[in-house]
Coordinates of C-alpha atoms in Angstrom, one line a residue:
X16 CA -76.2 -236.6 -196.5
X17 CA -78.0 -235.1 -193.6
X18 CA -75.0 -235.9 -191.6
X19 CA -72.8 -234.2 -194.2
X20 CA -75.0 -231.1 -194.2
X21 CA -74.6 -230.8 -190.4
X22 CA -71.0 -231.0 -190.8
X23 CA -70.9 -228.2 -193.3
X24 CA -72.8 -225.8 -191.1
X25 CA -71.0 -226.6 -187.8
X26 CA -68.8 -223.7 -186.5
X27 CA -65.3 -224.8 -186.2
X28 CA -63.6 -224.5 -182.7
X29 CA -61.5 -221.3 -182.1
X30 CA -57.8 -221.8 -182.5
X31 CA -55.8 -222.4 -179.4
X32 CA -53.6 -219.4 -178.5
X33 CA -50.1 -220.4 -177.4
X34 CA -48.9 -218.8 -174.1
X35 CA -45.4 -217.4 -174.0
X36 CA -43.5 -216.6 -170.8
X37 CA -41.8 -213.2 -170.5
X38 CA -38.1 -213.3 -170.4
X39 CA -36.0 -211.8 -167.5
X40 CA -35.1 -208.6 -169.5
X41 CA -38.8 -207.9 -170.3
X42 CA -39.7 -208.3 -166.6
X43 CA -37.1 -205.8 -165.5
X44 CA -38.3 -203.3 -168.1
X45 CA -41.9 -203.8 -167.0
X46 CA -41.0 -203.3 -163.3
X47 CA -39.1 -200.0 -164.1
X48 CA -42.1 -198.7 -166.1
X49 CA -44.5 -199.5 -163.2
X50 CA -42.1 -197.8 -160.7
X51 CA -42.0 -194.6 -162.8
X52 CA -45.7 -194.7 -163.1
X53 CA -46.3 -194.8 -159.4
X54 CA -43.5 -192.4 -158.7
X55 CA -45.0 -189.7 -160.9
X56 CA -48.4 -190.1 -159.4
X57 CA -46.9 -190.2 -155.8
X58 CA -44.9 -187.0 -156.5
X59 CA -48.0 -185.2 -157.7
X60 CA -49.8 -186.3 -154.5
X61 CA -47.0 -185.1 -152.3
X62 CA -46.9 -181.7 -154.0
X63 CA -50.6 -181.3 -153.5
X64 CA -50.3 -182.0 -149.8
X65 CA -47.3 -179.6 -149.4
X66 CA -49.2 -176.9 -151.2
X67 CA -52.2 -177.4 -148.9
X68 CA -49.9 -177.3 -145.8
X69 CA -48.3 -174.0 -147.0
X70 CA -51.7 -172.5 -147.4
X71 CA -52.8 -173.5 -143.9
X72 CA -49.6 -172.1 -142.3
X73 CA -49.7 -168.9 -144.3
X74 CA -53.2 -168.3 -142.9
X75 CA -52.5 -169.5 -139.4
X76 CA -53.3 -166.1 -137.8
X77 CA -56.8 -166.4 -139.2
X78 CA -57.4 -170.0 -138.1
X79 CA -56.2 -169.6 -134.5
X80 CA -58.5 -167.7 -132.1
X81 CA -57.0 -164.5 -130.7
X82 CA -57.4 -165.6 -127.1
X83 CA -55.3 -168.8 -127.8
X84 CA -51.8 -167.7 -128.6
X85 CA -50.0 -169.4 -131.5
X86 CA -46.5 -170.8 -131.0
X87 CA -43.8 -168.2 -130.5
X88 CA -42.0 -168.9 -133.7
X89 CA -42.1 -171.2 -136.7
X90 CA -39.3 -172.4 -139.0
X91 CA -39.5 -170.7 -142.4
X92 CA -36.9 -171.5 -145.0
X93 CA -34.4 -172.3 -142.2
X94 CA -34.8 -169.0 -140.4
X95 CA -36.6 -168.7 -137.1
X96 CA -39.1 -165.8 -137.4
X97 CA -41.5 -164.4 -134.8
X98 CA -45.1 -164.6 -136.0
X99 CA -46.0 -161.3 -134.4
X100 CA -42.8 -159.6 -135.4
X101 CA -40.8 -159.2 -138.6
X102 CA -37.5 -159.2 -136.7
X103 CA -35.7 -162.6 -137.0
X104 CA -34.6 -164.3 -133.8
X105 CA -30.9 -164.9 -133.3
X106 CA -29.5 -168.3 -134.2
X107 CA -27.9 -170.5 -131.5
X108 CA -24.2 -170.8 -132.2
X109 CA -22.4 -174.1 -132.6
X110 CA -19.7 -175.0 -130.1
X111 CA -16.4 -176.2 -131.5
X112 CA -12.9 -175.1 -132.2
X113 CA -13.2 -173.5 -135.6
X114 CA -10.9 -171.2 -137.6
X115 CA -12.0 -168.4 -139.8
X116 CA -12.7 -170.8 -142.7
X117 CA -15.0 -173.0 -140.6
X118 CA -12.6 -175.8 -140.5
X119 CA -12.1 -177.8 -137.3
X120 CA -8.6 -177.2 -135.7
X121 CA -6.7 -178.8 -132.9
X122 CA -4.2 -177.4 -130.4
X123 CA -1.0 -179.2 -130.0
X124 CA 1.4 -177.5 -127.6
X125 CA 5.1 -178.2 -127.2
X126 CA 6.2 -176.8 -123.9
X127 CA 10.0 -177.6 -124.1
X128 CA 10.9 -173.9 -124.9
X129 CA 8.9 -172.7 -121.9
X130 CA 10.4 -175.3 -119.6
X131 CA 13.9 -174.5 -120.7
X132 CA 13.4 -170.8 -120.0
X133 CA 11.7 -171.3 -116.6
X134 CA 13.4 -174.3 -115.1
X135 CA 16.4 -172.2 -113.9
X136 CA 14.1 -170.2 -111.6
X137 CA 12.6 -173.3 -109.8
X138 CA 14.5 -174.9 -106.9
X139 CA 14.2 -177.9 -104.6
X140 CA 13.9 -177.2 -100.8
X141 CA 15.0 -179.6 -98.1
X142 CA 13.9 -179.1 -94.5
X143 CA 15.5 -180.8 -91.5
X144 CA 13.1 -180.5 -88.6
X145 CA 12.5 -182.0 -85.2
X146 CA 9.7 -184.4 -84.3
X147 CA 8.8 -185.8 -80.9
X148 CA 7.2 -188.9 -79.5
X149 CA 5.9 -189.2 -76.0
X150 CA 6.8 -192.6 -74.6
X151 CA 5.7 -193.4 -71.0
X152 CA 5.2 -189.7 -70.3
X153 CA 8.6 -188.7 -71.6
X154 CA 9.3 -186.7 -74.9
X155 CA 11.9 -188.1 -77.3
X156 CA 13.1 -185.8 -80.1
X157 CA 14.5 -186.9 -83.4
X158 CA 15.3 -185.3 -86.7
X159 CA 13.2 -185.8 -89.8
X160 CA 13.4 -184.5 -93.4
X161 CA 10.8 -183.2 -95.8
X162 CA 11.1 -181.8 -99.3
X163 CA 9.4 -179.2 -101.4
X164 CA 9.9 -176.6 -104.1
X165 CA 10.5 -172.9 -104.4
X166 CA 10.6 -170.1 -107.0
X167 CA 13.3 -167.5 -107.3
X168 CA 11.5 -164.2 -107.2
X169 CA 14.2 -161.6 -106.6
X170 CA 17.5 -160.6 -105.2
X171 CA 19.0 -157.8 -103.2
X172 CA 22.6 -156.8 -102.7
X173 CA 23.5 -159.8 -100.6
X174 CA 20.8 -162.5 -101.2
X175 CA 18.8 -164.6 -103.6
X176 CA 15.1 -164.5 -102.5
X177 CA 12.9 -167.6 -102.9
X178 CA 9.1 -168.0 -102.3
X179 CA 7.6 -171.2 -101.2
X180 CA 4.8 -172.6 -99.1
X181 CA 5.0 -172.0 -95.3
X182 CA 4.4 -175.7 -94.6
X183 CA 7.5 -176.5 -96.6
X184 CA 9.8 -174.6 -94.2
X185 CA 7.8 -174.8 -91.0
X186 CA 9.7 -175.6 -87.8
X187 CA 13.0 -176.0 -89.8
X188 CA 16.2 -176.6 -87.8
X189 CA 18.0 -176.2 -91.1
X190 CA 17.1 -175.5 -94.8
X191 CA 19.0 -176.3 -98.0
X192 CA 18.3 -175.2 -101.5
X193 CA 19.2 -177.2 -104.6
X194 CA 19.5 -175.1 -107.8
X195 CA 19.1 -176.1 -111.4
X196 CA 22.8 -176.9 -111.8
X197 CA 22.7 -179.4 -108.9
X198 CA 24.6 -177.2 -106.4
X199 CA 23.2 -177.0 -102.8
X200 CA 23.3 -174.0 -100.4
X201 CA 22.1 -173.3 -96.9
X202 CA 19.0 -171.1 -96.7
X203 CA 17.3 -169.0 -93.9
X204 CA 13.7 -168.1 -93.5
X205 CA 13.4 -164.4 -94.2
X206 CA 9.7 -164.0 -93.4
X207 CA 6.5 -166.1 -93.4
X208 CA 2.7 -165.6 -93.4
X209 CA 1.3 -168.9 -92.1
X210 CA -2.4 -168.0 -92.7
X211 CA -1.6 -167.7 -96.4
X212 CA 0.8 -170.6 -96.4
X213 CA 3.6 -168.4 -97.8
X214 CA 7.2 -167.9 -96.9
X215 CA 10.3 -166.3 -98.3
X216 CA 13.7 -167.8 -97.7
X217 CA 17.1 -166.3 -98.5
X218 CA 20.4 -167.7 -99.8
X219 CA 23.5 -165.6 -99.4
X220 CA 25.1 -164.6 -102.8
X221 CA 28.5 -165.2 -101.3
X222 CA 27.6 -168.9 -100.8
X223 CA 27.0 -169.3 -104.6
X224 CA 29.6 -170.0 -107.2
X225 CA 29.9 -168.0 -110.4
X226 CA 28.6 -171.0 -112.4
X227 CA 25.5 -171.3 -110.2
X228 CA 24.7 -167.6 -110.4
X229 CA 25.0 -167.7 -114.2
X230 CA 22.7 -170.8 -114.4
X231 CA 19.8 -169.5 -112.4
X232 CA 17.1 -167.0 -113.3
X233 CA 14.4 -164.8 -111.6
X234 CA 10.9 -165.9 -112.4
X235 CA 8.4 -163.6 -114.2
X236 CA 5.2 -163.3 -112.1
X237 CA 2.1 -163.1 -114.2
X238 CA -1.5 -162.1 -113.6
X239 CA -3.8 -164.8 -112.3
X240 CA -6.8 -162.5 -112.5
X241 CA -7.0 -162.8 -116.3
X242 CA -6.9 -166.6 -116.5
X243 CA -9.6 -168.5 -118.4
X244 CA -10.9 -172.0 -117.7
X245 CA -9.5 -174.3 -120.3
X246 CA -6.2 -172.5 -121.1
X247 CA -3.0 -174.6 -120.8
X248 CA -1.1 -174.9 -117.5
X249 CA 2.4 -176.2 -116.7
X250 CA 3.5 -177.3 -113.2
X251 CA 7.2 -177.6 -112.3
X252 CA 8.4 -178.9 -108.9
X253 CA 10.4 -181.4 -106.9
X254 CA 7.7 -184.1 -107.1
X255 CA 8.1 -186.8 -104.4
X256 CA 11.6 -185.4 -103.7
X257 CA 13.0 -187.0 -106.8
X258 CA 14.1 -183.7 -108.4
X259 CA 12.5 -181.3 -110.8
X260 CA 9.8 -182.6 -113.0
X261 CA 7.2 -181.2 -115.4
X262 CA 3.5 -181.9 -115.8
X263 CA 1.0 -180.3 -118.1
X264 CA -2.7 -179.8 -118.2
X265 CA -5.3 -177.1 -118.3
X266 CA -6.9 -174.6 -115.9
X267 CA -9.8 -176.7 -114.6
X268 CA -11.5 -174.0 -112.5
X269 CA -10.9 -170.6 -111.0
X270 CA -11.8 -169.1 -107.6
X271 CA -12.3 -172.6 -106.2
X272 CA -13.2 -172.0 -102.6
X273 CA -11.7 -174.5 -100.3
X274 CA -9.6 -174.8 -97.1
X275 CA -6.9 -177.0 -95.7
X276 CA -4.7 -177.4 -92.6
X277 CA -1.0 -177.1 -92.6
X278 CA 1.3 -177.9 -89.6
X279 CA 0.2 -180.1 -86.8
X280 CA -1.2 -180.0 -83.3
X281 CA -1.2 -176.5 -81.7
X282 CA 1.0 -175.2 -84.5
X283 CA -1.5 -176.1 -87.3
X284 CA -3.1 -173.4 -89.4
X285 CA -6.3 -173.4 -91.4
X286 CA -5.7 -171.9 -94.8
X287 CA -8.9 -170.6 -96.5
X288 CA -9.2 -168.9 -99.8
X289 CA -10.0 -169.1 -103.5
X290 CA -7.6 -171.2 -105.4
X291 CA -6.7 -172.2 -109.0
X292 CA -7.6 -175.8 -109.9
X293 CA -5.7 -177.6 -112.6
X294 CA -5.5 -181.2 -113.8
X295 CA -1.7 -180.9 -114.1
X296 CA -0.4 -183.4 -111.6
X297 CA 0.7 -181.8 -108.3
X298 CA 2.2 -184.4 -105.9
X299 CA 4.0 -184.2 -102.5
X300 CA 7.2 -182.3 -103.1
X301 CA 5.5 -180.0 -105.7
X302 CA 4.4 -177.7 -102.9
X303 CA 5.9 -174.3 -103.3
X304 CA 6.7 -174.9 -107.0
X305 CA 5.5 -172.9 -110.0
X306 CA 2.2 -173.1 -111.9
X307 CA 2.8 -171.5 -115.3
X308 CA 0.8 -170.2 -118.2
X309 CA 1.8 -171.0 -121.8
X310 CA 4.0 -167.8 -121.9
X311 CA 6.1 -169.1 -119.0
X312 CA 4.7 -166.6 -116.4
X313 CA 4.1 -167.8 -112.8
X314 CA 0.3 -167.7 -112.3
X315 CA 0.2 -169.8 -109.1
X316 CA 2.2 -171.4 -106.3
X317 CA 1.4 -175.1 -106.2
X318 CA 0.3 -176.8 -103.0
X319 CA -0.2 -180.6 -102.7
X320 CA -1.7 -180.0 -99.3
X321 CA -5.0 -178.6 -100.8
X322 CA -5.9 -181.5 -102.9
X323 CA -4.4 -184.2 -100.7
X324 CA -3.0 -187.5 -101.9
X325 CA -6.3 -189.4 -102.5
X326 CA -7.6 -187.2 -105.3
X327 CA -6.5 -187.5 -108.9
X328 CA -6.7 -184.9 -111.6
X329 CA -7.4 -182.0 -109.1
X330 CA -4.3 -180.0 -108.3
X331 CA -4.5 -176.6 -106.6
X332 CA -2.4 -173.5 -106.5
X333 CA -2.4 -170.2 -104.6
X334 CA -3.2 -167.4 -107.2
X335 CA -0.1 -165.3 -107.8
X336 CA -2.2 -162.1 -107.9
X337 CA -3.2 -162.7 -104.3
X338 CA 0.3 -163.8 -103.3
X339 CA 2.2 -160.8 -104.8
X340 CA 1.7 -158.2 -102.1
X341 CA 2.6 -160.7 -99.4
X342 CA 5.7 -161.8 -101.2
X343 CA 6.7 -158.2 -101.7
X344 CA 6.3 -157.5 -97.9
X345 CA 8.2 -160.7 -96.8
X346 CA 11.1 -159.9 -99.1
X347 CA 11.7 -156.7 -97.1
X348 CA 12.1 -158.5 -93.8
X349 CA 15.5 -158.7 -92.2
X350 CA 17.0 -162.2 -92.5
X351 CA 17.5 -163.6 -89.0
X352 CA 19.8 -166.4 -87.9
X353 CA 18.7 -168.7 -85.0
X354 CA 20.5 -167.9 -81.8
X355 CA 22.0 -170.5 -79.4
X356 CA 19.5 -171.2 -76.7
X357 CA 21.7 -169.9 -73.9
X358 CA 22.0 -166.5 -75.7
X359 CA 18.3 -166.1 -76.6
X360 CA 16.3 -163.2 -75.1
X361 CA 12.9 -163.4 -73.4
X362 CA 10.0 -161.1 -72.7
X363 CA 8.7 -162.5 -69.4
X364 CA 5.2 -163.6 -70.1
X365 CA 3.0 -166.7 -70.5
X366 CA 0.2 -166.7 -73.0
X367 CA -2.4 -168.7 -75.0
X368 CA -3.3 -168.6 -78.6
X369 CA -6.4 -166.6 -79.7
X370 CA -7.4 -168.4 -82.9
X371 CA -10.1 -167.9 -85.5
X372 CA -12.9 -169.6 -83.5
X373 CA -12.3 -167.7 -80.2
X374 CA -11.8 -164.5 -82.1
X375 CA -15.1 -164.8 -83.9
X376 CA -17.0 -166.1 -80.9
X377 CA -15.9 -163.3 -78.4
X378 CA -15.0 -160.5 -80.8
X379 CA -11.4 -160.2 -79.7
X380 CA -8.3 -159.8 -81.9
X381 CA -6.3 -162.8 -83.0
X382 CA -2.8 -163.2 -81.5
X383 CA -1.4 -164.2 -78.1
X384 CA -3.5 -163.5 -75.0
X385 CA -1.1 -162.7 -72.0
X386 CA -2.2 -164.8 -69.0
X387 CA 0.8 -164.1 -66.7
X388 CA 3.3 -161.2 -66.5
X389 CA 6.3 -162.2 -64.4
X390 CA 7.9 -159.7 -62.0
X391 CA 11.2 -158.0 -62.8
X392 CA 11.0 -158.8 -66.5
X393 CA 11.0 -156.7 -69.6
X394 CA 7.2 -157.3 -69.9
X395 CA 6.5 -155.8 -66.5
X396 CA 9.1 -153.0 -66.9
X397 CA 7.7 -151.8 -70.2
X398 CA 4.1 -151.9 -69.2
X399 CA 2.5 -155.2 -70.6
X400 CA -0.4 -156.4 -68.6
X401 CA -2.4 -159.6 -68.2
X402 CA -5.2 -159.6 -70.8
X403 CA -3.2 -157.8 -73.4
X404 CA -3.2 -159.5 -76.8
X405 CA 0.1 -159.4 -78.8
X406 CA -0.6 -159.2 -82.5
X407 CA 2.9 -158.3 -83.9
X408 CA 6.5 -159.0 -82.8
X409 CA 9.2 -156.7 -84.3
X410 CA 6.8 -155.9 -87.2
X411 CA 5.9 -159.5 -87.9
X412 CA 2.3 -160.8 -87.5
X413 CA 1.9 -163.3 -84.6
X414 CA -1.0 -165.7 -84.7
X415 CA -0.1 -168.2 -82.0
X416 CA 1.9 -168.7 -78.8
X417 CA 4.1 -171.2 -80.5
X418 CA 4.9 -168.7 -83.3
X419 CA 6.0 -166.1 -80.7
X420 CA 8.3 -168.6 -79.2
X421 CA 9.8 -169.5 -82.6
X422 CA 10.4 -165.8 -83.4
X423 CA 12.2 -165.2 -80.1
X424 CA 14.7 -168.0 -81.0
X425 CA 16.2 -165.5 -83.5
X426 CA 16.8 -162.7 -81.0
X427 CA 19.6 -162.2 -78.6
X428 CA 19.4 -160.8 -75.1
X429 CA 19.9 -157.1 -75.2
X430 CA 18.2 -156.6 -78.6
X431 CA 15.5 -153.9 -78.8
X432 CA 12.3 -155.0 -80.4
X433 CA 8.8 -153.5 -80.9
X434 CA 5.6 -155.2 -79.7
X435 CA 2.2 -154.3 -81.0
X436 CA -0.7 -155.4 -78.8
X437 CA -4.4 -154.7 -78.2
X438 CA -5.7 -153.7 -74.7
X439 CA -9.4 -153.8 -73.7
X440 CA -11.1 -150.5 -72.9
X441 CA -14.4 -150.3 -71.2
X442 CA -15.7 -147.6 -73.5
X443 CA -13.7 -148.0 -76.7
X444 CA -13.3 -151.8 -76.8
X445 CA -9.9 -153.1 -77.9
X446 CA -7.3 -150.3 -78.5
X447 CA -4.1 -151.0 -80.5
X448 CA -0.9 -149.9 -78.7
X449 CA 2.8 -150.3 -79.4
X450 CA 5.9 -150.4 -77.1
X451 CA 9.6 -150.9 -77.6
X452 CA 11.4 -153.1 -75.1
X453 CA 14.9 -154.6 -74.6
X454 CA 15.0 -158.4 -74.3
X455 CA 16.5 -159.8 -71.1
X456 CA 18.8 -162.8 -70.9
X457 CA 17.4 -166.0 -69.4
X458 CA 20.0 -166.2 -66.7
X459 CA 19.6 -162.6 -65.5
X460 CA 18.2 -162.1 -62.0

């Protein structure tokens, strides 16, 4: 009974609670709720920090000592504003090719129309000249041929006038011009300016057919002084002597100061100046050809001599604005035909070249320094003296002894010519003088 009483008063054990695992859907809901919980509290904390930061920056003038300057400007709502001034600073502009709507645009240029219009004014030039080799002390001469390009720049009553590089026509025994229609005509050097590497040659109108005259055109000369780096450029010329070809590019640089030599030996000239640089391909044979702007105007006279053959993507041209006055002067020269050697006139002197280096070192004019005046010659008869420096022959600038010889080859005995020279004076330095003389024949006593 006692045992039964104990059983009656004994506390029964608590019931066992059955554990249930959460399903996948409940877990996802729980995770979302926890994420929202922490996100709300995180946002509240971030807002609190931002508010505190704004308060600090708004009162920065009070927190920074006056003897320690604050930063020049701070970014406030995307606008740079000076702390010590209410005037906003200018924004830095963004580079890029944008139209008025802010959309990016591209430039695609078709130059066929320009080329069709300008090609008739560009010609190919062929030069037959003499070269010599010295073998065992004896000179042997043989003919060689070079090619280049030219630009038709004008006409007169009897001639078509073409500008090219001087080195394209230098020392020519004969010149021929091929026009756009394929016809070929003989040409003569009208005038040249070696120190600018420019020459003008002439083709007689009477040598051209009606078809050729109707097919060619005179080029329009532009203004190279208003060029901008990056604008399109077009080069046309007789590249490699294969015939006219077209290359395109942009103006890479302006006023590119450089120098190059044209000619060879004692007849070489150093050309110095500021040139147009382009990445339009300019190869041997392009020399004397046209560099054009997108309107088809000639803005430069190409020269492969400047860049050489070892550099890619760097072609050079003589700016047309610098060439224009020289071209205009050369176009007015009288076209001369080379005279047979037995008929050529002579002056009666021996001389040496006064080049740039000697001229600068001793302060004397450039030209031909007379070293000998022979007796009973035009030079002695008309008053030339040893020490005189010839600078012009018949109105044409003379820069070397070799050039004077070449000019004489176009004048017959008995012709009257003018000679400009400088004579030294003890008190006045070099004084420019001019005489007119009649050339003598080489077989005259």
